[in-house]
Every structure is written in structure tokens, then in C-alpha cells.
Short mmCIF file of C-alpha atoms in Angstrom, two decimals:
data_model
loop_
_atom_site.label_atom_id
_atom_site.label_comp_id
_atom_site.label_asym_id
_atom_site.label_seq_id
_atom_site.Cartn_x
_atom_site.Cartn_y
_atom_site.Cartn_z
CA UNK A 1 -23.21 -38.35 -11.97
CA UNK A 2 -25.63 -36.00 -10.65
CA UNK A 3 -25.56 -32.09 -11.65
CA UNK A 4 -24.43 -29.96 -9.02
CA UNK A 5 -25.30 -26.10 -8.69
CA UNK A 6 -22.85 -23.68 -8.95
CA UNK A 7 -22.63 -19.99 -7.66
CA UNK A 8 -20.53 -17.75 -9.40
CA UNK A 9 -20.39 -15.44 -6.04
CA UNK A 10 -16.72 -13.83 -7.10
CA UNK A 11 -18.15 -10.76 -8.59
CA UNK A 12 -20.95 -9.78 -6.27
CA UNK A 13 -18.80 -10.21 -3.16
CA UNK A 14 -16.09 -7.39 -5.21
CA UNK A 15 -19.00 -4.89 -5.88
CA UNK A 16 -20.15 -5.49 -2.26
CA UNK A 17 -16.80 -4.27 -1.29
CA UNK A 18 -16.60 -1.60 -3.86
CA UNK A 19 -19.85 -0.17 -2.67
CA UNK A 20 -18.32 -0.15 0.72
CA UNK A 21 -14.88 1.48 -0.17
CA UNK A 22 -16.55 3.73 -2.36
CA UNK A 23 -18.12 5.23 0.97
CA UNK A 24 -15.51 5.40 3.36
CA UNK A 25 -13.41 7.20 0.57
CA UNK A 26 -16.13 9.73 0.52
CA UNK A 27 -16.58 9.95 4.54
CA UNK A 28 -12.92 10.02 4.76
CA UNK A 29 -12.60 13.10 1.99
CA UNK A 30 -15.16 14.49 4.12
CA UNK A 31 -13.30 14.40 7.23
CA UNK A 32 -10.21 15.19 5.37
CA UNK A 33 -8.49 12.18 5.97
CA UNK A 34 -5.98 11.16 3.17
CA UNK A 35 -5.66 7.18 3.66
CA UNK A 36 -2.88 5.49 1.78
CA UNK A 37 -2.49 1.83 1.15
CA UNK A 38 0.87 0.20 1.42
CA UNK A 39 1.58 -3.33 -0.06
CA UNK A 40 4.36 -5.31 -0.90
CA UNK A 41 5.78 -8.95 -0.46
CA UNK A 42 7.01 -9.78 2.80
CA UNK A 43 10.64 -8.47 3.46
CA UNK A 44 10.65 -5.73 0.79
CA UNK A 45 10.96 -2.95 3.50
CA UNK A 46 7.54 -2.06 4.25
CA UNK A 47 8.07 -1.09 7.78
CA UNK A 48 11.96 0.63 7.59
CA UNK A 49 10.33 3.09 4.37
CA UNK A 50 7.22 3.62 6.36
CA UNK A 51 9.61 5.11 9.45
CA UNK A 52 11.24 6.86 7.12
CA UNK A 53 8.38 8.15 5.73
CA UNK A 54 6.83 8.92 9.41
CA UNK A 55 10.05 10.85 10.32
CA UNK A 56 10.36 12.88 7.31
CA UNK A 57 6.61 13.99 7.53
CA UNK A 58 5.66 14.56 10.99
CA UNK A 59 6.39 17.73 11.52
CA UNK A 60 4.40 18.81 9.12
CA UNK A 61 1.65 16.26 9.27
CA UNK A 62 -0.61 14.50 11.63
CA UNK A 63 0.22 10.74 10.78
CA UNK A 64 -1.87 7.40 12.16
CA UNK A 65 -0.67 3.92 10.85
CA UNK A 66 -2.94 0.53 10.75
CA UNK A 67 -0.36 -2.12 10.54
CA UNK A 68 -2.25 -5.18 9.62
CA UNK A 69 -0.86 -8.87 10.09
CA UNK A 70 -2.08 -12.35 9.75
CA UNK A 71 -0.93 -12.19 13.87
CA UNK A 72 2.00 -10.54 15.95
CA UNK A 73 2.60 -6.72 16.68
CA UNK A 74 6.19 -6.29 15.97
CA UNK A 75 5.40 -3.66 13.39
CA UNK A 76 3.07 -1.58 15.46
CA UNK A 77 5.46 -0.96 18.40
CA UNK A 78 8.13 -0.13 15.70
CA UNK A 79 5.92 2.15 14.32
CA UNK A 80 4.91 3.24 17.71
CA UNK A 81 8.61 4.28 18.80
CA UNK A 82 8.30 7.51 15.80
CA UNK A 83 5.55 9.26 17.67
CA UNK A 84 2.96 8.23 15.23
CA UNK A 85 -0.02 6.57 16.01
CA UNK A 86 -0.26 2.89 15.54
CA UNK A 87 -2.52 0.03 16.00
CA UNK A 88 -2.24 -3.06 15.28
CA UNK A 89 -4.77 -5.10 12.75
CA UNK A 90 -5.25 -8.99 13.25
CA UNK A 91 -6.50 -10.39 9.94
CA UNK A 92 -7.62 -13.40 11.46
CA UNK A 93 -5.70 -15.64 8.88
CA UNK A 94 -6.97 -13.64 6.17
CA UNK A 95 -4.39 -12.94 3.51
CA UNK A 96 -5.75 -9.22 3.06
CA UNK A 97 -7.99 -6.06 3.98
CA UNK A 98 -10.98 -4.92 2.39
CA UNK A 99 -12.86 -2.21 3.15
CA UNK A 100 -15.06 -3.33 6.09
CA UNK A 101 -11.82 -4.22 7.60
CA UNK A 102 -10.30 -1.19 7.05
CA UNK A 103 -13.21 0.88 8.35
CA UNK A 104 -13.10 -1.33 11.45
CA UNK A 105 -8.91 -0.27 11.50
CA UNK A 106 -10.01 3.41 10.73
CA UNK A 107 -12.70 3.51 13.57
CA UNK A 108 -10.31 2.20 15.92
CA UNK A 109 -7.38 4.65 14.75
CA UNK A 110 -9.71 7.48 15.67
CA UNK A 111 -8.87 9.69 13.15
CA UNK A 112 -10.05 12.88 14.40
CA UNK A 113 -6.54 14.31 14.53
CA UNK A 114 -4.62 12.66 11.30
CA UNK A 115 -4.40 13.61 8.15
CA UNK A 116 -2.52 10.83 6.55
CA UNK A 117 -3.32 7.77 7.44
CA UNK A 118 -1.38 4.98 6.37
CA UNK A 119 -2.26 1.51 6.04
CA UNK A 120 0.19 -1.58 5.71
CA UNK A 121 -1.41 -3.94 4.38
CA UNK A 122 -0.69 -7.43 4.64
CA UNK A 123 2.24 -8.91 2.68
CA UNK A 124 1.89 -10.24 -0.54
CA UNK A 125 0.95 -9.22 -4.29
CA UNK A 126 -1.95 -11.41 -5.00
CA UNK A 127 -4.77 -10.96 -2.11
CA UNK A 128 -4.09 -6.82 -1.56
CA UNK A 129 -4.38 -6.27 -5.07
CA UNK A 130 -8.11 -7.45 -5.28
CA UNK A 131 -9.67 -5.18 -2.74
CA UNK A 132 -10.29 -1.86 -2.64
CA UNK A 133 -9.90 -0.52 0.83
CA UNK A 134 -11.21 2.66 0.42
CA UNK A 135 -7.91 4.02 0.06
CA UNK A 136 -7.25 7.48 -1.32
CA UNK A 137 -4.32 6.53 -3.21
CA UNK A 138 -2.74 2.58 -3.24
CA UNK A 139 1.24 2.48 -3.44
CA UNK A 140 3.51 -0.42 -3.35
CA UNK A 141 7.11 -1.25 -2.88
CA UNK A 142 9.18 -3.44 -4.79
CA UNK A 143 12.81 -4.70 -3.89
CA UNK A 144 15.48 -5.22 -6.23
CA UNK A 145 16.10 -9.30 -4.55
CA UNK A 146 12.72 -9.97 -5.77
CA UNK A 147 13.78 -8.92 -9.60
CA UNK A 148 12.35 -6.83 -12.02
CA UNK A 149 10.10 -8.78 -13.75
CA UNK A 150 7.88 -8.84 -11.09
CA UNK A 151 5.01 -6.32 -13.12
CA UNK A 152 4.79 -9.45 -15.47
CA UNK A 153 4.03 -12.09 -12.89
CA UNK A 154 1.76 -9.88 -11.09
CA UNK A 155 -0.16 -7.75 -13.33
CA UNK A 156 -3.44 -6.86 -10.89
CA UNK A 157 -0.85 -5.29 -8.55
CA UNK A 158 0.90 -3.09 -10.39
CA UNK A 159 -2.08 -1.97 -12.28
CA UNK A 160 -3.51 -0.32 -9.27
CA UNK A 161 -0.86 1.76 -8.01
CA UNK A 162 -0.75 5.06 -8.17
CA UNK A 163 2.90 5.45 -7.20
CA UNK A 164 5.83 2.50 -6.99
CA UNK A 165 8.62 2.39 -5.19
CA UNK A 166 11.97 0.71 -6.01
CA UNK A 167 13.19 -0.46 -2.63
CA UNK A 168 17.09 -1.64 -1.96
CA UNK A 169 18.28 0.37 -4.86
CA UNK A 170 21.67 -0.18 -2.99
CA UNK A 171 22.08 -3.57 -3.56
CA UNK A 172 21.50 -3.22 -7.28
CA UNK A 173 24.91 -4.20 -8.11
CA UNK A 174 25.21 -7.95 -6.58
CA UNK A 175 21.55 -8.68 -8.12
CA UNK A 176 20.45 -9.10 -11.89
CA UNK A 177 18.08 -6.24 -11.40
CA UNK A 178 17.65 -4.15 -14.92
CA UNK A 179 15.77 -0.69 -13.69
CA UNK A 180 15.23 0.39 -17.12
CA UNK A 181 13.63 -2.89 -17.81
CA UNK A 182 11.28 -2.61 -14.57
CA UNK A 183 10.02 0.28 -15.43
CA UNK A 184 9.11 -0.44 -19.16
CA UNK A 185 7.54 -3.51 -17.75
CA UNK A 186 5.22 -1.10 -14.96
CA UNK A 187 4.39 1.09 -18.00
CA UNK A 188 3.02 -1.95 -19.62
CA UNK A 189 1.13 -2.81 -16.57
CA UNK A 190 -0.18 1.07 -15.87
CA UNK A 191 1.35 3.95 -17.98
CA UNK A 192 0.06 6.66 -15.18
CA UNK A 193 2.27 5.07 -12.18
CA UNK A 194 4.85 7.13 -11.12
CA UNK A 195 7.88 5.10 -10.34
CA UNK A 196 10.56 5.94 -7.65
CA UNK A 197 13.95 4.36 -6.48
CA UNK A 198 14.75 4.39 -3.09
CA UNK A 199 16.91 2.91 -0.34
CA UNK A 200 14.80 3.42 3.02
CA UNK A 201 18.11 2.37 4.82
CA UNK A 202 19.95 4.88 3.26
CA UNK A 203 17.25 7.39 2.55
CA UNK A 204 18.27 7.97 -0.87
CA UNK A 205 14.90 8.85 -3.38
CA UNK A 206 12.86 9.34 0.30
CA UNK A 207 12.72 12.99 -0.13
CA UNK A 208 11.48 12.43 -3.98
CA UNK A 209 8.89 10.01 -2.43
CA UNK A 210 7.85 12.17 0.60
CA UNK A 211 7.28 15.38 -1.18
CA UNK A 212 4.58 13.12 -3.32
CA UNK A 213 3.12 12.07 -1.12
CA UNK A 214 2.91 15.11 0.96
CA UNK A 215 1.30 17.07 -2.01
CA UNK A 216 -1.40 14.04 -2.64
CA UNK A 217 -2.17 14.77 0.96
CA UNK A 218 -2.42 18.62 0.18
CA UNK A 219 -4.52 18.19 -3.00
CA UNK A 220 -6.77 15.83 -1.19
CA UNK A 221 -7.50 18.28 1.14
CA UNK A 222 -7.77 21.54 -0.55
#
């Protein structure tokens, strides 16, 4: 059989995109913007903790959202209905952002008013994980349904967030979710993540979670 070439391409495409995010972060800090990246597995609660998060905030803060989606813009009008602004993202199929799509979803935000803005990234814990978007901080949210051994099965994920957050802490009870386990298994993963239950239906742990986030904001742009 005849030899066939092959490219390993994997690693110059990622420093492509580091090079990239590396440079919006910068513009960004420049224009102090704090952008924060928000992934999770579909149905974990992405959208209810981000209103939360919007209503608890804006008062105090100018807020933009990109809410990106392989197609549809269910999320954005949600989003839209908490005075924030919102646009919508079409991946184009694409399972995730990197950062030349997230520039493209910052240019069209116009961000010369906000000072968070938030991006929801598309849903899963494989694709997200591998790209830096240029994001000031990355957070994700885990459910208790999915179980907590999810830091073993997805390792990339959990090793990039800064902060995670323990969604549907009300349900606990009727699902073999052990917290204390969870969060030994995120330490594994990244000892510097701060962990947080919540229930964004409830809004139990939100204010823990908001005031966080509100003083990464600060810090960024002091």
C-alpha cells in the first residue's frame, strides 16, 4: 500500500487561536470589558442562572450577553426580556466558539457601554473546553442529574475554570449526587477552582456566586 502524508495540524490551529484570544483579552482589558465564558451540557440551567445572574447585577452593572447556538434564538429573547443586551450567535453547526468567533460576537455586541459581558457558549463539555475565547475568566455549571463524577469523565473542562457552579442543588435528595465527593474530584482536576452550589430556580448560593463575580469584574477593571 502506498504511504500517505500526514499533517499533524491540531496544535498549530490551537496556538493560532491562542494568539488570537490572547489579543482580544488585552483589547478587551483595555476597553475595560470583563468577558466571561459560560459552559455547560445542555439542560444544566445555563440560561435560568444567567437571568438570575442578569437580575441580581444590573443595577449595578452594564451587562451584554452573546448567546451562541448551533441554530434557534430562544435564549436570546429570554435573555432579552431582563433588559440586558443580547444577540444571538449562529455557530454554523460548529460544536463551539473560539476566539475569532467570539470577536465577531463581541464586535456585534458593541460593547462600548458593558462591562460584563457574558458569553454562553454552546452546550457541551468536550468542544468549549478546547478553545480559548479570549475570555477574562471561564466558568461552568454542573447539575446534580448529570452526577458528580463528571470532573473524572471530563478532565479538560474542569481544569479551566476559574469558578464552578453546582446547579439543582434542590433536587439533591432524589439523585445519587455525593457533593463532598464532587468537589474532591474538581480539586483533583484544578485545586484553584472555586466551587459553588446553587439552585438558579430558587436562588439559593446566587448571591455567593454574584458577589464573585461582581468583584472579578471590579478587579479587572481597577
Amino acid at each position: 500500500m502506498k504511504d500517505v502524508r500526514v499533517l499533524e495540524i491540531k496544535e498549530s490551529v490551537f496556538a493560532d487561536n491562542d494568539k488570537q484570544a490572547d489579543e482580544l483579552r488585552k483589547e478587551l482589558k483595555e476597553k475595560g470589558v470583563f468577558l466571561l465564558n459560560l459552559m455547560s451540557s445542555p439542560g444544566s440551567g445555563k440560561t435560568t442562572t444567567l437571568t438570575r445572574t442578569i437580575e441580581a447585577l444590573r443595577d449595578t452593572l452594564k451587562i451584554g450577553v452573546m448567546e451562541a447556538d448551533i441554530d434557534s434564538d430562544v435564549d436570546a429573547h429570554t435573555i432579552a426580556k431582563t433588559g440586558a443586551k443580547a444577540i444571538q450567535l449562529h455557530t454554523g453547526g460548529m460544536c463551539h466558539l473560539d476566539a475569532g468567533m467570539t470577536r465577531q460576537g463581541i464586535e456585534g455586541l458593541e460593547v462600548g457601554d458593558v462591562e460584563l459581558a457574558i458569553l454562553e457558549n454552546v452546550g457541551n463539555l468536550v468542544c468549549p473546553a478546547e478553545f480559548d475565547t479570549g475570555a477574562s475568566k471561564n466558568a461552568m455549571i454542573l447539575s446534580v442529574p448529570e452526577g458528580h463524577d463528571k470532573p473524572l469523565k471530563y478532565p479538560l473542562m474542569f481544569s479551566i475554570c476559574d469558578v464552578v457552579l453546582i446547579n439543582k442543588i434542590d433536587v439533591m435528595p432524589y439523585f445519587d449526587f455525593d457533593m463532598e465527593k464532587c468537589e474532591e474530584y474538581i480539586a483533583m482536576r484544578n485545586p484553584n477552582a472555586k466551587v459553588i452550589p446553587i439552585c438558579a430556580k430558587t436562588g439559593e448560593g446566587m448571591e455567593e456566586w454574584t458577589n464573585w463575580l461582581k468583584a472579578q469584574v471590579n478587579e479587572w477593571n481597577a
